[in-house]
Short mmCIF file of C-alpha atoms in Angstrom, two decimals:
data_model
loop_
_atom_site.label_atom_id
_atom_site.label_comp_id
_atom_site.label_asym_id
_atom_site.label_seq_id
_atom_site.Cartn_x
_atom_site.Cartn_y
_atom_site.Cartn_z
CA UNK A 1086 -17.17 -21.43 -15.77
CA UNK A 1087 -19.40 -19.38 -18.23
CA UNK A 1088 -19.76 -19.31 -21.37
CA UNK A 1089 -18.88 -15.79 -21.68
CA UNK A 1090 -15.83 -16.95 -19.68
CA UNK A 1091 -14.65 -19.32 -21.78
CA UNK A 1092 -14.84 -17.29 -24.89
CA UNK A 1093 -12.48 -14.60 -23.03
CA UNK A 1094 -10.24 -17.20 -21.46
CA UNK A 1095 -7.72 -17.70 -24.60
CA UNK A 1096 -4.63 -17.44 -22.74
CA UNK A 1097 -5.27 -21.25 -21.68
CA UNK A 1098 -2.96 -23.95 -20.65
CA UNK A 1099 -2.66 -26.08 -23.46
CA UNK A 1100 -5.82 -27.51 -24.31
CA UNK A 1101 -6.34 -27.89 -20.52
CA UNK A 1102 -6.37 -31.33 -20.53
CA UNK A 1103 -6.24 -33.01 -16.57
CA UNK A 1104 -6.45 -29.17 -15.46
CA UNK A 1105 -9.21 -30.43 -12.58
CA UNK A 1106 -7.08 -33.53 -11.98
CA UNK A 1107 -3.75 -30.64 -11.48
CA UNK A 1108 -6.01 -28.43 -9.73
CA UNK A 1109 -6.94 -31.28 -6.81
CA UNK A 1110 -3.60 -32.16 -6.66
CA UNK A 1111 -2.14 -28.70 -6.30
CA UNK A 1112 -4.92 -27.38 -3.78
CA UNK A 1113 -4.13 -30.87 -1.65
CA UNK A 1114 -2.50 -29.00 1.92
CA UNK A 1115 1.24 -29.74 1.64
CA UNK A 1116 2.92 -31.22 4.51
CA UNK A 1117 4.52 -27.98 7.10
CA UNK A 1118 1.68 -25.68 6.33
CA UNK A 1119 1.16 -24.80 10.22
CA UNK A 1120 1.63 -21.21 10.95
CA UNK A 1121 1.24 -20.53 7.33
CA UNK A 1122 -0.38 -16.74 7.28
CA UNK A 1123 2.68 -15.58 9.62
CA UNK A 1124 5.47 -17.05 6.78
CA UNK A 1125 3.37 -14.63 4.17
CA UNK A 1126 5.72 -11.92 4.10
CA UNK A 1127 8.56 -14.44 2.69
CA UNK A 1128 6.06 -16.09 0.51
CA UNK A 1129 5.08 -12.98 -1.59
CA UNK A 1130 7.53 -10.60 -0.01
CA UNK A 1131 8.39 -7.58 -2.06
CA UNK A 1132 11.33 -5.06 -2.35
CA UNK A 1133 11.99 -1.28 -3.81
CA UNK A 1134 14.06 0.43 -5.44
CA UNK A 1135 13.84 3.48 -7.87
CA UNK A 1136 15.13 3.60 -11.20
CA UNK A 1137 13.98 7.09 -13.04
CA UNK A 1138 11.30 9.01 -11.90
CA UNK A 1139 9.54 10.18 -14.93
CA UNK A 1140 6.21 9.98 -13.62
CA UNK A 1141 4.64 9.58 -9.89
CA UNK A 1142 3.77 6.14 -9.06
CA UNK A 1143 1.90 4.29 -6.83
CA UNK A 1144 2.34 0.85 -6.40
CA UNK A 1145 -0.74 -1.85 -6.51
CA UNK A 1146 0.64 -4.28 -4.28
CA UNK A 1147 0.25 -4.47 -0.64
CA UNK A 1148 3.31 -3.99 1.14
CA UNK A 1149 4.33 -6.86 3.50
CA UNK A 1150 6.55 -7.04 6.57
CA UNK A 1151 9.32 -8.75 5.43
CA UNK A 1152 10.33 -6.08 2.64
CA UNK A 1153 9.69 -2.82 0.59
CA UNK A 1154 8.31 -2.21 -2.94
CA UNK A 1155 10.28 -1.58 -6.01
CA UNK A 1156 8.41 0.43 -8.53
CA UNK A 1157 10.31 1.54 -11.65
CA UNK A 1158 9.72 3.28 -14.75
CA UNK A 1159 12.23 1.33 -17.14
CA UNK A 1160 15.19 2.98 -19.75
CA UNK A 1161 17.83 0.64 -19.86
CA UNK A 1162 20.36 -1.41 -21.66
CA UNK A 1163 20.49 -5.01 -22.86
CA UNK A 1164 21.81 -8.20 -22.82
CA UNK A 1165 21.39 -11.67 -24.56
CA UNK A 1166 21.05 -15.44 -23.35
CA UNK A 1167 19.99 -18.30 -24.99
CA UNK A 1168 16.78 -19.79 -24.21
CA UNK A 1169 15.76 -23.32 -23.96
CA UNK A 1170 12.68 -24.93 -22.64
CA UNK A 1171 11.75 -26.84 -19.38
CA UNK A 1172 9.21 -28.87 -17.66
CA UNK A 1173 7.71 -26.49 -14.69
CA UNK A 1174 5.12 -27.99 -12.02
CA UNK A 1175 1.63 -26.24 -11.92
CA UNK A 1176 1.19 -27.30 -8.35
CA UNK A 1177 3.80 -25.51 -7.16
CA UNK A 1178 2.66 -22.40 -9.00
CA UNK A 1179 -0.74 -22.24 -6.95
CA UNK A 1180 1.08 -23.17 -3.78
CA UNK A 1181 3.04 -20.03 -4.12
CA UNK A 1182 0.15 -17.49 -5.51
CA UNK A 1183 -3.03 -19.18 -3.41
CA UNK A 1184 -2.87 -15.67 -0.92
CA UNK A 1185 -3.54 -13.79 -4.28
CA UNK A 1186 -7.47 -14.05 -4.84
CA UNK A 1187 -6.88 -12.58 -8.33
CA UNK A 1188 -4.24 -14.95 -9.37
CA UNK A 1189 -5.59 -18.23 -7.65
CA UNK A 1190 -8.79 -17.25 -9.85
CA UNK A 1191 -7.06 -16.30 -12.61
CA UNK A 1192 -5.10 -20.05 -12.98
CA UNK A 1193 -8.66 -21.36 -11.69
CA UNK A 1194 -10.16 -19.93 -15.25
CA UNK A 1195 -7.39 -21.18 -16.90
CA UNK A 1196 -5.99 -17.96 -17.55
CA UNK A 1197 -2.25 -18.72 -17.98
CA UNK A 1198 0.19 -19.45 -20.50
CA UNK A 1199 2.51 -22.33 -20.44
CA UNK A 1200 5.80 -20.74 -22.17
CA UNK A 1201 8.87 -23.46 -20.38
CA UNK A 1202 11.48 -21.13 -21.10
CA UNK A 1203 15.13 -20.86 -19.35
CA UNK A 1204 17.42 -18.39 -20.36
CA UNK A 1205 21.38 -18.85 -19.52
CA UNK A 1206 24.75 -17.11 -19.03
CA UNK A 1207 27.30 -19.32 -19.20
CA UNK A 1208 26.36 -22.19 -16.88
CA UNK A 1209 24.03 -20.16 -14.77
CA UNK A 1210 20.27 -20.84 -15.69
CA UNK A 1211 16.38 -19.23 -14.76
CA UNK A 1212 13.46 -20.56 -15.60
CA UNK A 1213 10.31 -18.61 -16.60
CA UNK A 1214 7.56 -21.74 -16.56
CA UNK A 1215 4.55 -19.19 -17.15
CA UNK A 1216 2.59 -15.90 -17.82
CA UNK A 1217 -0.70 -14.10 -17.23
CA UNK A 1218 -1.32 -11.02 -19.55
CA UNK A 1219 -3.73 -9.39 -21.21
CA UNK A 1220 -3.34 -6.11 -23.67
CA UNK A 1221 -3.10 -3.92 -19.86
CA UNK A 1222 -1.17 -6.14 -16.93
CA UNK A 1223 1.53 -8.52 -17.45
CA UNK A 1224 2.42 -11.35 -14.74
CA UNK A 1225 5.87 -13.25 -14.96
CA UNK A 1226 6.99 -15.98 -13.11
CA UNK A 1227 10.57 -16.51 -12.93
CA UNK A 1228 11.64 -19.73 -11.14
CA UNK A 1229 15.57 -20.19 -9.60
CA UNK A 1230 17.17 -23.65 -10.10
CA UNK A 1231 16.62 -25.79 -7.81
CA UNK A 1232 20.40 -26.24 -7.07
CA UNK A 1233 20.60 -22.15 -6.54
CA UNK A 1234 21.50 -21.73 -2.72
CA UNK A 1235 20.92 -18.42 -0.54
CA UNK A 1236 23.27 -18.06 2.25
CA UNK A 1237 21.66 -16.91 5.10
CA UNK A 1238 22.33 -13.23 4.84
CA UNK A 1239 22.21 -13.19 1.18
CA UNK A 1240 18.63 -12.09 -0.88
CA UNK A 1241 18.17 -13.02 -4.97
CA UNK A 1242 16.51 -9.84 -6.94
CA UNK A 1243 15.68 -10.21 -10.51
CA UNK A 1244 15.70 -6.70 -11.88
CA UNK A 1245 14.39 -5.37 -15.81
CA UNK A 1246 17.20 -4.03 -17.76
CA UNK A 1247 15.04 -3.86 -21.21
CA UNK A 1248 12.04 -4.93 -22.83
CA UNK A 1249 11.32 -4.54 -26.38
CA UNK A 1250 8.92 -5.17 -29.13
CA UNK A 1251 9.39 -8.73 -30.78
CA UNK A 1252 9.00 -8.36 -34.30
CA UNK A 1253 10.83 -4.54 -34.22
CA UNK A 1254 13.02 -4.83 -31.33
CA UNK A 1255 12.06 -1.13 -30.08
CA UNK A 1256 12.51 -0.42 -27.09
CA UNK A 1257 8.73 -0.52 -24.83
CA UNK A 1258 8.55 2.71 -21.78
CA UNK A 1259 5.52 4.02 -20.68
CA UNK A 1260 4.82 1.04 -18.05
CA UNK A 1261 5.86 0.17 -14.53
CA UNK A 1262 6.39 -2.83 -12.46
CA UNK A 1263 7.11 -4.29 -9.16
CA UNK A 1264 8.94 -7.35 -7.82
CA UNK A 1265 9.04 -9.61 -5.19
CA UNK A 1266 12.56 -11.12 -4.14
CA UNK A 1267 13.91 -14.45 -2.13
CA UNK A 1268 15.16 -14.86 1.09
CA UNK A 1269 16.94 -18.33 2.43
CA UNK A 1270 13.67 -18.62 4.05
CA UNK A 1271 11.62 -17.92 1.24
CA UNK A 1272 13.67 -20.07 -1.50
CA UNK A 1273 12.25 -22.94 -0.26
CA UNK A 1274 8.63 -21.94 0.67
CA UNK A 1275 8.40 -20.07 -2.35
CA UNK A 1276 9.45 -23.12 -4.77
CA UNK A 1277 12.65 -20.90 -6.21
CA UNK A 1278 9.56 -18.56 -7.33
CA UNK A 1279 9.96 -14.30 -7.62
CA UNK A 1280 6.97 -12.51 -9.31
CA UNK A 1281 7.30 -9.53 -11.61
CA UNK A 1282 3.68 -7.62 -11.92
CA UNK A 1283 3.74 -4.83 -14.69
CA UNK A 1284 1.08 -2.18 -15.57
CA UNK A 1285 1.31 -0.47 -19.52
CA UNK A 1286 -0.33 2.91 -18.47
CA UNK A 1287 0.25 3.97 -21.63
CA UNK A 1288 -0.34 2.06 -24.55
CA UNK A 1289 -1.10 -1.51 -25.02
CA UNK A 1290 1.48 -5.14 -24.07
CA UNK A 1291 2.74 -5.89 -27.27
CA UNK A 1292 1.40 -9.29 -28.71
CA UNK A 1293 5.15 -10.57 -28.43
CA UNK A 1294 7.90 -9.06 -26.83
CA UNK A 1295 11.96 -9.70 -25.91
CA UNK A 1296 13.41 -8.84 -22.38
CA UNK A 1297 16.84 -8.65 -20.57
CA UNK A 1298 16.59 -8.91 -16.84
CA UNK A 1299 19.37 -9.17 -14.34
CA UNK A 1300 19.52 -11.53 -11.43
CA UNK A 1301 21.75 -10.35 -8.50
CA UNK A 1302 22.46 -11.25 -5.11
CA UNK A 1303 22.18 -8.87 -2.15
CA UNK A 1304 24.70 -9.42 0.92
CA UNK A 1305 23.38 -7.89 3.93
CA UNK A 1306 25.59 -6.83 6.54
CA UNK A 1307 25.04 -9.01 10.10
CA UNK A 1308 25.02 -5.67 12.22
CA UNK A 1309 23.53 -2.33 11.02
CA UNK A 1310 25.21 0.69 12.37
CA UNK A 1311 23.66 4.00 13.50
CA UNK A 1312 24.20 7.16 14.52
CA UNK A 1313 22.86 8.14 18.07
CA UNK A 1314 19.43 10.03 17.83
CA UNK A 1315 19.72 13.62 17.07
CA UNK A 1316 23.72 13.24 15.93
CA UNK A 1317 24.71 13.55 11.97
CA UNK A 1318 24.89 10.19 10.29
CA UNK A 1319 27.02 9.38 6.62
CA UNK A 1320 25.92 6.41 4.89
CA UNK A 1321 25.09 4.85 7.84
CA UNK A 1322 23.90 1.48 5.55
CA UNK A 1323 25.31 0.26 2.41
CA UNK A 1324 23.76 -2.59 0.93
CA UNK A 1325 26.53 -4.46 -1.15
CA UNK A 1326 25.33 -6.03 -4.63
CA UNK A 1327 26.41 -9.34 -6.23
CA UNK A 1328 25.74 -9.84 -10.19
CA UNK A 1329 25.01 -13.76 -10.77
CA UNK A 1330 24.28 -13.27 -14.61
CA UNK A 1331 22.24 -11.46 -17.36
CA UNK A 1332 19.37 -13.04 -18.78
CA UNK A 1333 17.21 -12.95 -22.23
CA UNK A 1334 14.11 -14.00 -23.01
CA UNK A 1335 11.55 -13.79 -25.79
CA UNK A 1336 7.57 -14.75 -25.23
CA UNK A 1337 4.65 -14.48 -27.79
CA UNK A 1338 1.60 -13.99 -26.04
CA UNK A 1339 -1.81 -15.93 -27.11
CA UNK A 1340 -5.17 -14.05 -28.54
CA UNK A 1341 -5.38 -11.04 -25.78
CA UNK A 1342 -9.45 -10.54 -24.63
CA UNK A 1343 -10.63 -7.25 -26.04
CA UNK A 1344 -11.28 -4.62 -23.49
CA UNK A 1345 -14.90 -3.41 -22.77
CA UNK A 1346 -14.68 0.68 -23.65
CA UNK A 1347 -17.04 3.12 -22.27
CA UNK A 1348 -16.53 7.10 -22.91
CA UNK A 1349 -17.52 10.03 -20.26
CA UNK A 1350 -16.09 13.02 -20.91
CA UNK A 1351 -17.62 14.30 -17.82
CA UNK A 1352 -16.56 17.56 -16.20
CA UNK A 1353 -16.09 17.67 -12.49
CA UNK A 1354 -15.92 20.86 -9.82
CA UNK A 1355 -14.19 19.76 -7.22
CA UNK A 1356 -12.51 22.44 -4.51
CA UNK A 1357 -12.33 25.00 -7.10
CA UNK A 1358 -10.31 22.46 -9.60
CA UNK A 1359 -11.68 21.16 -13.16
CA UNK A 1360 -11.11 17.57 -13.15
CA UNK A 1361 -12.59 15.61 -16.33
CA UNK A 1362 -13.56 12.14 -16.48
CA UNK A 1363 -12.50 10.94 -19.72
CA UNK A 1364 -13.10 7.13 -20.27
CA UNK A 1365 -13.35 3.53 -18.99
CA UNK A 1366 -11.64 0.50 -20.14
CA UNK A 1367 -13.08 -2.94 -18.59
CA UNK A 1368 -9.99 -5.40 -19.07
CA UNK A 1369 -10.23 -9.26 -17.78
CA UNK A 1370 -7.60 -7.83 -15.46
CA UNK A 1371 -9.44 -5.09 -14.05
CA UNK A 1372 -10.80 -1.66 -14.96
CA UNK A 1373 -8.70 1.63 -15.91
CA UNK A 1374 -10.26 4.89 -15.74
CA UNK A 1375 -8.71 8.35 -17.26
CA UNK A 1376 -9.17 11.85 -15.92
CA UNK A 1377 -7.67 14.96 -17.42
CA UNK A 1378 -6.85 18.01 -15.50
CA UNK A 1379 -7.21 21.60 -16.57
CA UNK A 1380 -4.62 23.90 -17.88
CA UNK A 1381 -6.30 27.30 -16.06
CA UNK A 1382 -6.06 25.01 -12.74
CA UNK A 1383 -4.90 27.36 -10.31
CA UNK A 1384 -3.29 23.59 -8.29
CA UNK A 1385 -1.98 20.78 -9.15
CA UNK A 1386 -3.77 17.91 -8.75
CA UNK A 1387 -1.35 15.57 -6.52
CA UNK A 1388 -3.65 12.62 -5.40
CA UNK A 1389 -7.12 11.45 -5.38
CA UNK A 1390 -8.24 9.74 -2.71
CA UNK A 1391 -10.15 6.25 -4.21
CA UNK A 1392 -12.23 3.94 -3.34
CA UNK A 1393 -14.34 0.92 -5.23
CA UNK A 1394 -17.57 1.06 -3.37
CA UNK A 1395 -20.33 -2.26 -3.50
CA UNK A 1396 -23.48 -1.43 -2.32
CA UNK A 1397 -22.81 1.28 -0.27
CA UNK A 1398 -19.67 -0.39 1.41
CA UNK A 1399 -15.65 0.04 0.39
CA UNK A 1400 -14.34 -3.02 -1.07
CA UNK A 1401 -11.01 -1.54 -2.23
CA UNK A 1402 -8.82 1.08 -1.09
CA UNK A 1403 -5.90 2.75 -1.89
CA UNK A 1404 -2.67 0.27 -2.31
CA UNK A 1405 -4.76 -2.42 -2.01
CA UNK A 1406 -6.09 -2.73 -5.88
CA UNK A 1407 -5.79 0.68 -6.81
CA UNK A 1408 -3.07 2.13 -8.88
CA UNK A 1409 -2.51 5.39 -10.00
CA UNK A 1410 -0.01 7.05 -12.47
CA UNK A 1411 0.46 10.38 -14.20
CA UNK A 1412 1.20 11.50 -16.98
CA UNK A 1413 4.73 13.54 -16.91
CA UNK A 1414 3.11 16.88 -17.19
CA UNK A 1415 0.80 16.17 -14.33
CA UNK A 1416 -2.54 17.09 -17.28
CA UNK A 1417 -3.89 14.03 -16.03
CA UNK A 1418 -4.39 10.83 -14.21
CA UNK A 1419 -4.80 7.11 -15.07
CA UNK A 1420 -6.35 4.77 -12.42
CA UNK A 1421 -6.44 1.17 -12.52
CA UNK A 1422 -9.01 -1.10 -10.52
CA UNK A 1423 -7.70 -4.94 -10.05
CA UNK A 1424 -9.91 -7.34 -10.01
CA UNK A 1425 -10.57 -10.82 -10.41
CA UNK A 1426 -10.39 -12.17 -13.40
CA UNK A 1427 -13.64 -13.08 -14.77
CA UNK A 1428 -15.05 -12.60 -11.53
CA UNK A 1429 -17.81 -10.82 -12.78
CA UNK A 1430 -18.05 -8.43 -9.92
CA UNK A 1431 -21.37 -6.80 -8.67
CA UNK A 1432 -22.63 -3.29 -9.17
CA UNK A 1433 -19.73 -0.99 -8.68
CA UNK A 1434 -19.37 2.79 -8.10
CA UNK A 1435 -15.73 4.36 -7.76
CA UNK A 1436 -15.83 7.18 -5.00
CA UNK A 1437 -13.23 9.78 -5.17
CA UNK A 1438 -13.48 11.28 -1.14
CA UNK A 1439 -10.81 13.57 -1.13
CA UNK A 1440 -7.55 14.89 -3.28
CA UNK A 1441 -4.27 16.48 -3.15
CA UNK A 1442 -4.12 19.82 -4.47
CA UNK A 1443 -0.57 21.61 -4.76
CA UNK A 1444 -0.58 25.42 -5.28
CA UNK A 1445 1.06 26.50 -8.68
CA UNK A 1446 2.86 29.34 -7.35
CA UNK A 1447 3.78 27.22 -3.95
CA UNK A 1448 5.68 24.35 -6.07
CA UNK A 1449 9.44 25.67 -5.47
CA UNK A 1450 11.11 27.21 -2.01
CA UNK A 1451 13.52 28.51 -1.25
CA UNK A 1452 15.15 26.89 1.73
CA UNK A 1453 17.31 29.14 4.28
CA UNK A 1454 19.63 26.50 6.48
CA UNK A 1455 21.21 28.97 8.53
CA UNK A 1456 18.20 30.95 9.40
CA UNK A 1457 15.85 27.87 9.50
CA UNK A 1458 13.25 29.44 7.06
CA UNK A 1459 11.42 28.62 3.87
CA UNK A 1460 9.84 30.95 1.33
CA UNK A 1461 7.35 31.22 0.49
CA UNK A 1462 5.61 30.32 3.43
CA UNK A 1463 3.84 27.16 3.20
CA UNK A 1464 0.65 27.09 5.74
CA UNK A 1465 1.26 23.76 8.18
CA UNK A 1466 4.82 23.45 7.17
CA UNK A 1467 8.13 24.00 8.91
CA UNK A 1468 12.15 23.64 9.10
CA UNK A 1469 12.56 21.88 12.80
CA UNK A 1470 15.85 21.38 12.85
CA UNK A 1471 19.04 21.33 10.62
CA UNK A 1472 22.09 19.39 11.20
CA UNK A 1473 25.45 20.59 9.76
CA UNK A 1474 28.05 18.27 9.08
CA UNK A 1475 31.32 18.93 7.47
CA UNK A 1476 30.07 18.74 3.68
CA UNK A 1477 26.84 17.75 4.23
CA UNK A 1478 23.30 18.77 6.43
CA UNK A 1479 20.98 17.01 7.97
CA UNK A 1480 17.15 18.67 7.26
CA UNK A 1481 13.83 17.90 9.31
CA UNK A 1482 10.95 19.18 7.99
CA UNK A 1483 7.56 19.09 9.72
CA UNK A 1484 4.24 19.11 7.83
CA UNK A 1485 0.75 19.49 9.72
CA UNK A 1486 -1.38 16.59 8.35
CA UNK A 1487 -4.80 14.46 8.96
CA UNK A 1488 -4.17 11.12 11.51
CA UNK A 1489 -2.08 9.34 10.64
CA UNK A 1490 -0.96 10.51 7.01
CA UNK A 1491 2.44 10.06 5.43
CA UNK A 1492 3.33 10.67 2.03
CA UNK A 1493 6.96 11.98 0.02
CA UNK A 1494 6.90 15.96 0.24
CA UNK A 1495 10.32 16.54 -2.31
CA UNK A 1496 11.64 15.67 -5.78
CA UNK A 1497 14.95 13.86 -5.31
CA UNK A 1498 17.03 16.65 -7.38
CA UNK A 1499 17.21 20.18 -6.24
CA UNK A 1500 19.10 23.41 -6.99
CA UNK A 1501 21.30 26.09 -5.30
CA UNK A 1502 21.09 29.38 -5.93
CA UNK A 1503 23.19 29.60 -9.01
CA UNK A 1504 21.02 27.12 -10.74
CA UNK A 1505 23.39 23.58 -10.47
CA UNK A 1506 21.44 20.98 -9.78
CA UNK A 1507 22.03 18.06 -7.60
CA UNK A 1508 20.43 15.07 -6.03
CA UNK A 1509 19.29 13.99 -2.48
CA UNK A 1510 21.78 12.14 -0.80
CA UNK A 1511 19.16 10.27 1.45
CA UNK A 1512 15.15 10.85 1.96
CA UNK A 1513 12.59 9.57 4.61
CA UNK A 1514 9.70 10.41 6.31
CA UNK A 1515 8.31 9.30 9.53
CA UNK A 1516 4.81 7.95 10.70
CA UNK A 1517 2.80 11.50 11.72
CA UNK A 1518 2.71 12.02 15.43
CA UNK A 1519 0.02 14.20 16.88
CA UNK A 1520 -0.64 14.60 13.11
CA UNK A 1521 2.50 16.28 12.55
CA UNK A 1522 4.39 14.40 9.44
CA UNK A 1523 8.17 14.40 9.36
CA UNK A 1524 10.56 14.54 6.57
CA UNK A 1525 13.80 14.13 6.71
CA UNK A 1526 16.69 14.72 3.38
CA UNK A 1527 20.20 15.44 3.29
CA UNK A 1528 22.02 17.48 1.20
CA UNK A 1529 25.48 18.77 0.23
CA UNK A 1530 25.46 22.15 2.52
CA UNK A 1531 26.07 25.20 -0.25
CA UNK A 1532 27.88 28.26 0.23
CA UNK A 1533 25.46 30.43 0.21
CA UNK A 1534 23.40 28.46 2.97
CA UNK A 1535 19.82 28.52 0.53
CA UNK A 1536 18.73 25.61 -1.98
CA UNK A 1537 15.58 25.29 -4.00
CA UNK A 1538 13.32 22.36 -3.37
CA UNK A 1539 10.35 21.05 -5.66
CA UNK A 1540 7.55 19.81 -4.23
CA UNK A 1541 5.95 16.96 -5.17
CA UNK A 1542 2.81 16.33 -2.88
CA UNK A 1543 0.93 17.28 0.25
CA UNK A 1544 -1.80 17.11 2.62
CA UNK A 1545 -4.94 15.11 2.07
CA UNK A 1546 -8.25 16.98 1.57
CA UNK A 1547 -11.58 14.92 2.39
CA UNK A 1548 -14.72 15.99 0.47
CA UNK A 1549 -17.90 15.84 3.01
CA UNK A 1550 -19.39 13.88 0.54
CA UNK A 1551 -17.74 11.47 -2.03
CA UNK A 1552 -18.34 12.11 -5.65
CA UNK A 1553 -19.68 8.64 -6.78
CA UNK A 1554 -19.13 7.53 -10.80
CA UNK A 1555 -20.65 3.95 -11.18
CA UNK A 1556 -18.35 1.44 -12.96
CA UNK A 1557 -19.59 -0.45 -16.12
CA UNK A 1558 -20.03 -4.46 -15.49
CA UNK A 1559 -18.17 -6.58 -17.90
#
């Protein structure tokens, strides 16, 4: 390790004393490793659900086969446990974060913090052994008890209810994060471990901060019923929710590595939009990069289609180390780049090939169940089919879109015509066919057969050539 390196690495394991000798032990191949790449989706497995939607998101993580992604914005109440210490075991930290390049390098530069915490309620105990952060991206690793047993049909989630600022005790927003989760599979792979990966978009991780999270159990049903194709389906699926106990714990962070700022403020032209490129911030995380979009913008700007580019070739794409979140009046974007950290990386551009661009005056329609018809016209859109049941309908909308694109056309609350407002009952869209995208919602039928729908994204629009801003090197 550098020099450099080791002057940024102050979020060290105590002293690091025997860290090579716990490094040789923990990289020595465990016994049962065969087949190992097909057991990653219960190693690292993650879940969704939404909380409040007060800003698009789009998670970082790549999704995996054995579950979805839960991305929140957080607003919630809390609760308090007392917390005690523990011994936790390194080696089975790497086992369970050695498919993560930028963790496995991150414990490799002795980026982690130590904290052997366990918060209870009542007799039921979980274990938080350690922490990567830096002022940007906060990593937590909770661990279960080792005498905590899964049924086989049952999942553990550990969800945020609160996290506040130590020394005030206000209450932190502004940041989202995802989770993974355990399956009976998993809980022994894993090591009892679930991850928690959090992103402050806006502002800074407090240097020491209190949280309440909740750890519940989720009982899946043996058989999942459905409705025939093409017939009107009520809550088809209901997942059923066990609470195991409310947990509290309180962490001061070590010496956080300053971030490497570089300002723009560089207009961009692109399809008739002003998009500005405000400023760079080089974390030992990764690299977050603000734009700001024009007031007189005649669209909103919905998506931008990035890419981190090395010599000429794509290195990262999308939801695989590229995060993006908005701020609630859609003036503006903030990207963040992962990357390894203190991997100094080599010269960089970010390429932004195409965007998403929603017309102002297109935003709301008016939907017409009865007659099938939406106004104002949207170009490449259409109401296939409606299903009426006896309080409820069935919608399928079709949207004309490039390949193989899919992406979330509605808000979840809409309106009748009289102005009450109400909430999706369920919302999904399918994989494009003959790159036609379907989405499907249901709602509570009104009486006058018309509600108003907001919406939220559409189609992709690739640039013939990618507008290339190169990245500053740490």
């Amino acid at each position: 390790m550098t020099e450099d390196n080791q002057d940024m690495s102050k979020n060290s394991l105590n002293g690091g004393q025997g860290w090579e000798a716990l490094l040789a032990e923990a990289h020595a191949e465990p016994e049962g490793l065969d087949f190992v790449e097909e057991r990653l989706e219960n190693r690292i497995g993650l879940n969704k659900r939404k909380k409040r939607r007060k800003r698009a998101i789009y998670s970082s993580l790549s999704t995996v086969a054995a579950a979805l992604v839960f991305v929140f914005l957080v607003n919630t109440n809390g609760a308090f446990a007392q917390t005690l210490s523990r011994l936790p075991v390194i080696g089975q930290l790497i086992e369970y974060i050695q498919f993560d390049k930028s963790l496995s390098r991150a414990i490799e530069n002795e980026y982690i913090q130590e904290v052997d915490l366990t918060a209870w309620d009542g007799d039921k105990g979980l274990g938080l052994p350690y922490v990567l952060a830096d002022a940007k991206n906060l990593v937590l690793f909770f661990q279960l008890p080792d005498d905590f047993e899964l049924a086989a049909d049952e999942w553990a989630h550990i969800y945020l209810k609160e996290m506040r600022e130590g020394r005030t005790g206000e209450k932190l927003e502004g940041f989202a994060y995802t989770t993974s989760s355990l399956s009976p599979e998993g809980r022994e792979e894993n090591h009892g471990f679930i991850m928690q990966r959090y992103h402050f978009s806006e502002g800074e991780l407090p240097e020491q901060i209190s949280f309440d999270v909740l750890l519940e159990l989720e009982n899946l049903p043996r058989e999942k019923s459905e409705a025939p194709v093409g017939e009107f389906a009520e809550d088809a699926y209901e997942h059923q929710m066990q609470e195991i106990g409310s947990f509290t714990f309180e962490v001061k962070f070590n010496e956080f590595a300053e971030p490497i700022v570089s300002e723009f403020h560089e207009q961009l032209s692109i399809r008739g939009q002003s998009i500005t490129l405000e400023e760079m911030r080089v974390y030992p995380t990764g690299t977050e990069v603000s734009f700001a979009f024009a007031d007189e913008n005649t669209s909103w700007v919905k998506g931008l289609d990035l890419t981190v580019a090395e010599e000429g070739e794509s290195v990262l794409r999308g939801s695989q180390g590229i995060s993006a979140i908005y701020k609630e009046d859609y003036s503006g974007m903030t990207v963040f780049i992962e990357s390894d950290y203190f991997d100094k990386p080599k010269e960089q551009e970010l390429w932004i090939r195409g965007l998403r661009l929603l017309d102002k005056e297109e935003e709301f329609i008016t939907v017409d169940l009865e007659k099938k018809t939406i106004t104002p016209a949207i170009e490449g859109m259409e109401l296939k089919k409606v299903i009426k049941g006896e309080e409820k309908a069935n919608l399928v909308f079709a949207t004309k879109v490039m390949g193989e694109e899919a992406f979330g056309a509605f808000a979840f609350d809409y309106q009748d015509e009289q102005g009450n407002t109400y909430t999706l009952k369920n919302m999904g869209t399918s994989s494009s066919q003959n790159s036609w995208m379907e989405t499907h919602i249901t709602v509570d039928y009104p009486e006058s057969g018309r509600i108003i729908l907001q919406r939220v994204s559409s189609p992709l629009l690739i640039l013939e050539e990618p507008i290339r801003i190169p990245l500053p090197q740490r």
